[in-house]
Amino acid sequence: GAGVSQSPSNKVTEKGKDVELRCDPISGHTALYWYRQSLGQGLEFLIYFQGNSAPDKSGLPSDRFSAERTGGSVSTLTIQRTQQEDSAVYLCASSQRGGNQPQHFGDGTRLSIL
Amino acid sequence: QQQVKQSPQSLIVQKGGISIINCAYENTAFDYFPWYQQFPGKGPALLIAIRPDVSEKKEGRFTISFNKSAKQFSLHIMDSQPGDSATYFCAVDNFGNEKLTFGTGTRLTIIP
């Protein structure tokens, strides 16, 4: 597959549990982004990686949210002690280098908190 | 503070007609204006993008019109087809900012 791959595609969990969402970017793309899309809303920026570094974490809503990227490739978004307001579709995108290069999106992980 | 305002929220157009979606922004530092198309259950896909050094860009049936002085840009879909039914998002960015700020989306429905 040549596109951005996200897993799982759907995740249902109980309030208070921790969840991990995974993103495999397009091979060779050095920039990686996480966005959140709530029902009927636009996309909200969460965090940006260039290589393994995250120069912009400004969109993370609280300290329950964290993300890492290893080997300049796979990224994991972790949400601790999930709350019902965390229910949303979490989208990952990647691009070459960043700086207005087209961002290519995966199909997202639909997270439902019961 | 909403950095980009998109309208309308929903739009119904007859097959063969022209669909027009508008966006307005505030920050004059923005220098990249993409439009994304999203089908249900899928991630957004880049449709067309423009930079402020041109006033119009056309790719097939899709055209972006850009008005720098008014800080507005719009997407025109000519000869709209049922397969164009989707949600469309405008976005803004500036070089070095490294993140897109999206509008709230327009749900477009093309009826036969």
mmCIF file of C-alpha atoms in Angstrom:
data_model
loop_
_atom_site.group_PDB
_atom_site.id
_atom_site.type_symbol
_atom_site.label_atom_id
_atom_site.label_comp_id
_atom_site.label_asym_id
_atom_site.label_seq_id
_atom_site.Cartn_x
_atom_site.Cartn_y
_atom_site.Cartn_z
ATOM 1 C CA GLY A 1 0.000 0.000 0.000
ATOM 2 C CA ALA A 2 1.330 3.402 -0.953
ATOM 3 C CA GLY A 3 -0.964 5.483 1.246
ATOM 4 C CA VAL A 4 -1.035 6.479 4.923
ATOM 5 C CA SER A 5 -2.185 3.544 7.035
ATOM 6 C CA GLN A 6 -3.908 3.925 10.393
ATOM 7 C CA SER A 7 -4.876 1.286 12.914
ATOM 8 C CA PRO A 8 -7.200 0.318 14.345
ATOM 9 C CA SER A 9 -9.895 1.654 12.047
ATOM 10 C CA ASN A 10 -12.378 1.576 14.916
ATOM 11 C CA LYS A 11 -11.843 1.519 18.667
ATOM 12 C CA VAL A 12 -14.483 1.318 21.366
ATOM 13 C CA THR A 13 -13.334 1.611 24.947
ATOM 14 C CA GLU A 14 -14.611 2.462 28.377
ATOM 15 C CA LYS A 15 -14.143 5.837 29.990
ATOM 16 C CA GLY A 16 -10.922 5.927 31.994
ATOM 17 C CA LYS A 17 -9.023 3.441 29.845
ATOM 18 C CA ASP A 18 -5.868 4.295 27.894
ATOM 19 C CA VAL A 19 -5.810 3.955 24.092
ATOM 20 C CA GLU A 20 -3.039 3.878 21.505
ATOM 21 C CA LEU A 21 -3.591 4.865 17.895
ATOM 22 C CA ARG A 22 -1.043 4.017 15.225
ATOM 23 C CA CYS A 23 -0.039 5.754 12.008
ATOM 24 C CA ASP A 24 2.208 4.420 9.243
ATOM 25 C CA PRO A 25 3.079 7.324 6.945
ATOM 26 C CA ILE A 26 3.954 7.154 3.270
ATOM 27 C CA SER A 27 7.484 5.875 2.870
ATOM 28 C CA GLY A 28 9.971 8.718 2.594
ATOM 29 C CA HIS A 29 7.661 11.350 4.064
ATOM 30 C CA THR A 30 9.528 13.145 6.824
ATOM 31 C CA ALA A 31 6.603 15.247 8.098
ATOM 32 C CA LEU A 32 3.737 13.647 10.021
ATOM 33 C CA TYR A 33 0.627 15.282 11.444
ATOM 34 C CA TRP A 34 -2.205 14.256 13.745
ATOM 35 C CA TYR A 35 -5.627 15.885 13.484
ATOM 36 C CA ARG A 36 -8.929 15.262 15.258
ATOM 37 C CA GLN A 37 -12.327 15.439 13.573
ATOM 38 C CA SER A 38 -15.370 15.578 15.798
ATOM 39 C CA LEU A 39 -18.810 14.743 14.426
ATOM 40 C CA GLY A 40 -19.855 17.352 11.888
ATOM 41 C CA GLN A 41 -16.800 19.469 12.580
ATOM 42 C CA GLY A 42 -13.718 20.474 10.688
ATOM 43 C CA LEU A 43 -10.306 19.057 11.381
ATOM 44 C CA GLU A 44 -8.460 20.232 14.479
ATOM 45 C CA PHE A 45 -4.642 20.142 14.462
ATOM 46 C CA LEU A 46 -3.061 18.178 17.310
ATOM 47 C CA ILE A 47 0.677 17.729 16.704
ATOM 48 C CA TYR A 48 3.334 17.856 13.978
ATOM 49 C CA PHE A 49 6.487 15.774 13.644
ATOM 50 C CA GLN A 50 9.513 16.488 11.492
ATOM 51 C CA GLY A 51 11.523 13.297 11.657
ATOM 52 C CA ASN A 52 11.287 12.088 15.252
ATOM 53 C CA SER A 53 10.997 15.587 16.714
ATOM 54 C CA ALA A 54 7.737 17.361 17.489
ATOM 55 C CA PRO A 55 8.342 21.101 17.008
ATOM 56 C CA ASP A 56 4.640 21.889 17.347
ATOM 57 C CA LYS A 57 2.514 20.219 20.029
ATOM 58 C CA SER A 58 0.257 23.216 20.424
ATOM 59 C CA GLY A 59 -2.939 21.404 19.480
ATOM 60 C CA LEU A 60 -2.814 18.655 22.091
ATOM 61 C CA PRO A 61 -5.924 19.355 24.204
ATOM 62 C CA SER A 62 -4.564 18.224 27.573
ATOM 63 C CA ASP A 63 -1.679 16.395 29.208
ATOM 64 C CA ARG A 64 -3.662 13.163 28.787
ATOM 65 C CA PHE A 65 -2.644 13.295 25.119
ATOM 66 C CA SER A 66 0.855 12.395 23.972
ATOM 67 C CA ALA A 67 2.482 11.237 20.759
ATOM 68 C CA GLU A 68 5.774 9.852 19.660
ATOM 69 C CA ARG A 69 7.446 8.913 16.412
ATOM 70 C CA THR A 70 10.237 6.416 16.043
ATOM 71 C CA GLY A 71 12.688 5.760 13.229
ATOM 72 C CA GLY A 72 11.280 8.722 11.353
ATOM 73 C CA SER A 73 8.358 6.531 10.409
ATOM 74 C CA VAL A 74 5.601 5.071 12.585
ATOM 75 C CA SER A 75 3.826 7.350 15.038
ATOM 76 C CA THR A 76 1.648 6.516 18.024
ATOM 77 C CA LEU A 77 -0.917 8.835 19.580
ATOM 78 C CA THR A 78 -1.740 7.883 23.170
ATOM 79 C CA ILE A 79 -4.730 9.095 25.129
ATOM 80 C CA GLN A 80 -4.659 8.326 28.837
ATOM 81 C CA ARG A 81 -7.708 8.128 31.101
ATOM 82 C CA THR A 82 -10.078 8.621 28.189
ATOM 83 C CA GLN A 83 -13.123 10.851 28.569
ATOM 84 C CA GLN A 84 -16.330 10.869 26.558
ATOM 85 C CA GLU A 85 -15.333 14.146 24.895
ATOM 86 C CA ASP A 86 -12.349 12.325 23.377
ATOM 87 C CA SER A 87 -14.765 10.501 21.049
ATOM 88 C CA ALA A 88 -13.845 11.556 17.509
ATOM 89 C CA VAL A 89 -12.078 10.426 14.366
ATOM 90 C CA TYR A 90 -8.313 10.764 14.708
ATOM 91 C CA LEU A 91 -6.628 11.400 11.375
ATOM 92 C CA CYS A 92 -2.978 11.130 10.493
ATOM 93 C CA ALA A 93 -1.338 12.798 7.510
ATOM 94 C CA SER A 94 2.157 12.803 6.082
ATOM 95 C CA SER A 95 4.038 14.954 3.610
ATOM 96 C CA GLN A 96 7.465 15.372 2.112
ATOM 97 C CA ARG A 97 9.541 17.720 4.286
ATOM 98 C CA GLY A 98 6.603 19.922 5.369
ATOM 99 C CA GLY A 99 6.398 23.609 4.366
ATOM 100 C CA ASN A 100 3.236 23.637 2.256
ATOM 101 C CA GLN A 101 3.884 20.244 0.703
ATOM 102 C CA PRO A 102 0.582 18.403 0.091
ATOM 103 C CA GLN A 103 -0.576 16.461 3.129
ATOM 104 C CA HIS A 104 -1.832 12.952 2.439
ATOM 105 C CA PHE A 105 -4.357 11.618 4.926
ATOM 106 C CA GLY A 106 -5.149 8.150 6.186
ATOM 107 C CA ASP A 107 -8.740 7.046 6.700
ATOM 108 C CA GLY A 108 -8.544 7.642 10.432
ATOM 109 C CA THR A 109 -9.339 5.800 13.632
ATOM 110 C CA ARG A 110 -12.916 6.235 14.842
ATOM 111 C CA LEU A 111 -12.669 6.327 18.647
ATOM 112 C CA SER A 112 -15.787 5.857 20.758
ATOM 113 C CA ILE A 113 -15.649 6.264 24.527
ATOM 114 C CA LEU A 114 -18.513 4.605 26.393
ATOM 115 C CA GLN B 1 -11.042 32.551 17.226
ATOM 116 C CA GLN B 2 -11.929 31.057 13.884
ATOM 117 C CA GLN B 3 -9.107 31.690 11.446
ATOM 118 C CA VAL B 4 -11.048 30.568 8.389
ATOM 119 C CA LYS B 5 -14.794 30.827 7.862
ATOM 120 C CA GLN B 6 -16.445 28.517 5.341
ATOM 121 C CA SER B 7 -19.901 28.774 3.799
ATOM 122 C CA PRO B 8 -22.396 27.406 3.132
ATOM 123 C CA GLN B 9 -22.633 24.580 5.653
ATOM 124 C CA SER B 10 -24.584 22.489 3.147
ATOM 125 C CA LEU B 11 -25.356 22.834 -0.542
ATOM 126 C CA ILE B 12 -27.672 21.044 -2.939
ATOM 127 C CA VAL B 13 -26.992 21.435 -6.651
ATOM 128 C CA GLN B 14 -28.629 19.871 -9.641
ATOM 129 C CA LYS B 15 -26.542 17.615 -11.874
ATOM 130 C CA GLY B 16 -24.752 19.673 -14.479
ATOM 131 C CA GLY B 17 -24.907 22.839 -12.397
ATOM 132 C CA ILE B 18 -22.114 24.872 -10.798
ATOM 133 C CA SER B 19 -21.292 24.324 -7.124
ATOM 134 C CA ILE B 20 -19.666 27.245 -5.319
ATOM 135 C CA ILE B 21 -18.154 27.097 -1.829
ATOM 136 C CA ASN B 22 -16.582 30.106 -0.158
ATOM 137 C CA CYS B 23 -13.940 30.696 2.478
ATOM 138 C CA ALA B 24 -12.708 33.847 4.176
ATOM 139 C CA TYR B 25 -9.611 34.283 6.299
ATOM 140 C CA GLU B 26 -8.119 36.965 8.521
ATOM 141 C CA ASN B 27 -4.375 36.441 8.708
ATOM 142 C CA THR B 28 -2.551 37.967 5.741
ATOM 143 C CA ALA B 29 0.463 35.746 6.486
ATOM 144 C CA PHE B 30 -1.368 32.753 5.016
ATOM 145 C CA ASP B 31 0.166 31.830 1.682
ATOM 146 C CA TYR B 32 -1.225 28.422 0.850
ATOM 147 C CA PHE B 33 -4.905 27.677 0.260
ATOM 148 C CA PRO B 34 -5.857 24.040 -0.404
ATOM 149 C CA TRP B 35 -9.255 22.437 -0.814
ATOM 150 C CA TYR B 36 -9.881 18.907 0.417
ATOM 151 C CA GLN B 37 -12.657 16.466 -0.531
ATOM 152 C CA GLN B 38 -13.848 13.892 1.969
ATOM 153 C CA PHE B 39 -16.164 10.933 1.392
ATOM 154 C CA PRO B 40 -17.897 9.209 4.323
ATOM 155 C CA GLY B 41 -15.539 6.892 6.205
ATOM 156 C CA LYS B 42 -12.499 8.164 4.337
ATOM 157 C CA GLY B 43 -9.766 10.662 5.074
ATOM 158 C CA PRO B 44 -9.696 14.021 3.280
ATOM 159 C CA ALA B 45 -7.995 14.039 -0.115
ATOM 160 C CA LEU B 46 -6.304 17.075 -1.619
ATOM 161 C CA LEU B 47 -8.369 18.358 -4.526
ATOM 162 C CA ILE B 48 -6.660 21.549 -5.627
ATOM 163 C CA ALA B 49 -4.539 24.276 -4.026
ATOM 164 C CA ILE B 50 -3.517 27.838 -4.812
ATOM 165 C CA ARG B 51 -0.874 30.316 -3.701
ATOM 166 C CA PRO B 52 -1.583 34.062 -3.509
ATOM 167 C CA ASP B 53 0.545 35.020 -6.522
ATOM 168 C CA VAL B 54 -2.283 33.958 -8.864
ATOM 169 C CA SER B 55 -5.980 34.813 -8.843
ATOM 170 C CA GLU B 56 -7.298 31.607 -10.335
ATOM 171 C CA LYS B 57 -6.277 27.995 -10.787
ATOM 172 C CA LYS B 58 -8.168 25.417 -12.800
ATOM 173 C CA GLU B 59 -7.839 21.652 -12.809
ATOM 174 C CA GLY B 60 -10.449 19.890 -14.892
ATOM 175 C CA ARG B 61 -13.898 20.786 -13.564
ATOM 176 C CA PHE B 62 -12.469 22.322 -10.387
ATOM 177 C CA THR B 63 -11.419 25.977 -10.126
ATOM 178 C CA ILE B 64 -10.126 28.029 -7.216
ATOM 179 C CA SER B 65 -10.755 31.762 -7.361
ATOM 180 C CA PHE B 66 -8.603 33.838 -5.027
ATOM 181 C CA ASN B 67 -9.200 37.460 -3.977
ATOM 182 C CA LYS B 68 -6.214 38.633 -1.973
ATOM 183 C CA SER B 69 -7.560 42.088 -1.128
ATOM 184 C CA ALA B 70 -10.832 40.654 0.172
ATOM 185 C CA LYS B 71 -9.060 37.745 1.883
ATOM 186 C CA GLN B 72 -11.444 35.292 0.293
ATOM 187 C CA PHE B 73 -11.140 32.217 -1.878
ATOM 188 C CA SER B 74 -13.701 29.935 -3.380
ATOM 189 C CA LEU B 75 -14.065 26.535 -5.006
ATOM 190 C CA HIS B 76 -16.130 26.214 -8.166
ATOM 191 C CA ILE B 77 -17.178 22.802 -9.445
ATOM 192 C CA MET B 78 -18.397 22.999 -13.024
ATOM 193 C CA ASP B 79 -20.804 20.444 -14.526
ATOM 194 C CA SER B 80 -21.396 18.972 -11.047
ATOM 195 C CA GLN B 81 -21.920 15.199 -10.982
ATOM 196 C CA PRO B 82 -23.487 12.862 -8.390
ATOM 197 C CA GLY B 83 -19.990 11.485 -7.732
ATOM 198 C CA ASP B 84 -18.991 14.945 -6.479
ATOM 199 C CA SER B 85 -21.345 14.529 -3.507
ATOM 200 C CA ALA B 86 -18.995 14.762 -0.536
ATOM 201 C CA THR B 87 -17.851 17.136 2.191
ATOM 202 C CA TYR B 88 -15.436 19.833 1.096
ATOM 203 C CA PHE B 89 -13.005 21.609 3.393
ATOM 204 C CA CYS B 90 -10.967 24.697 2.682
ATOM 205 C CA ALA B 91 -7.751 25.177 4.620
ATOM 206 C CA VAL B 92 -5.063 27.784 5.129
ATOM 207 C CA ASP B 93 -1.387 27.606 5.956
ATOM 208 C CA ASN B 94 1.706 29.740 5.893
ATOM 209 C CA PHE B 95 5.167 28.570 5.016
ATOM 210 C CA GLY B 96 6.936 27.432 8.128
ATOM 211 C CA ASN B 97 3.762 27.090 10.180
ATOM 212 C CA GLU B 98 3.660 23.396 9.280
ATOM 213 C CA LYS B 99 -0.010 22.843 10.039
ATOM 214 C CA LEU B 100 -3.250 23.313 8.191
ATOM 215 C CA THR B 101 -6.148 25.237 9.700
ATOM 216 C CA PHE B 102 -9.398 23.931 8.277
ATOM 217 C CA GLY B 103 -12.795 25.437 7.669
ATOM 218 C CA THR B 104 -15.829 23.716 9.150
ATOM 219 C CA GLY B 105 -16.768 21.968 5.913
ATOM 220 C CA THR B 106 -19.543 22.051 3.316
ATOM 221 C CA ARG B 107 -21.671 19.020 2.653
ATOM 222 C CA LEU B 108 -22.384 19.007 -1.074
ATOM 223 C CA THR B 109 -25.199 16.940 -2.554
ATOM 224 C CA ILE B 110 -25.661 16.676 -6.306
ATOM 225 C CA ILE B 111 -29.172 15.626 -7.282
ATOM 226 C CA PRO B 112 -30.154 14.110 -10.653
#
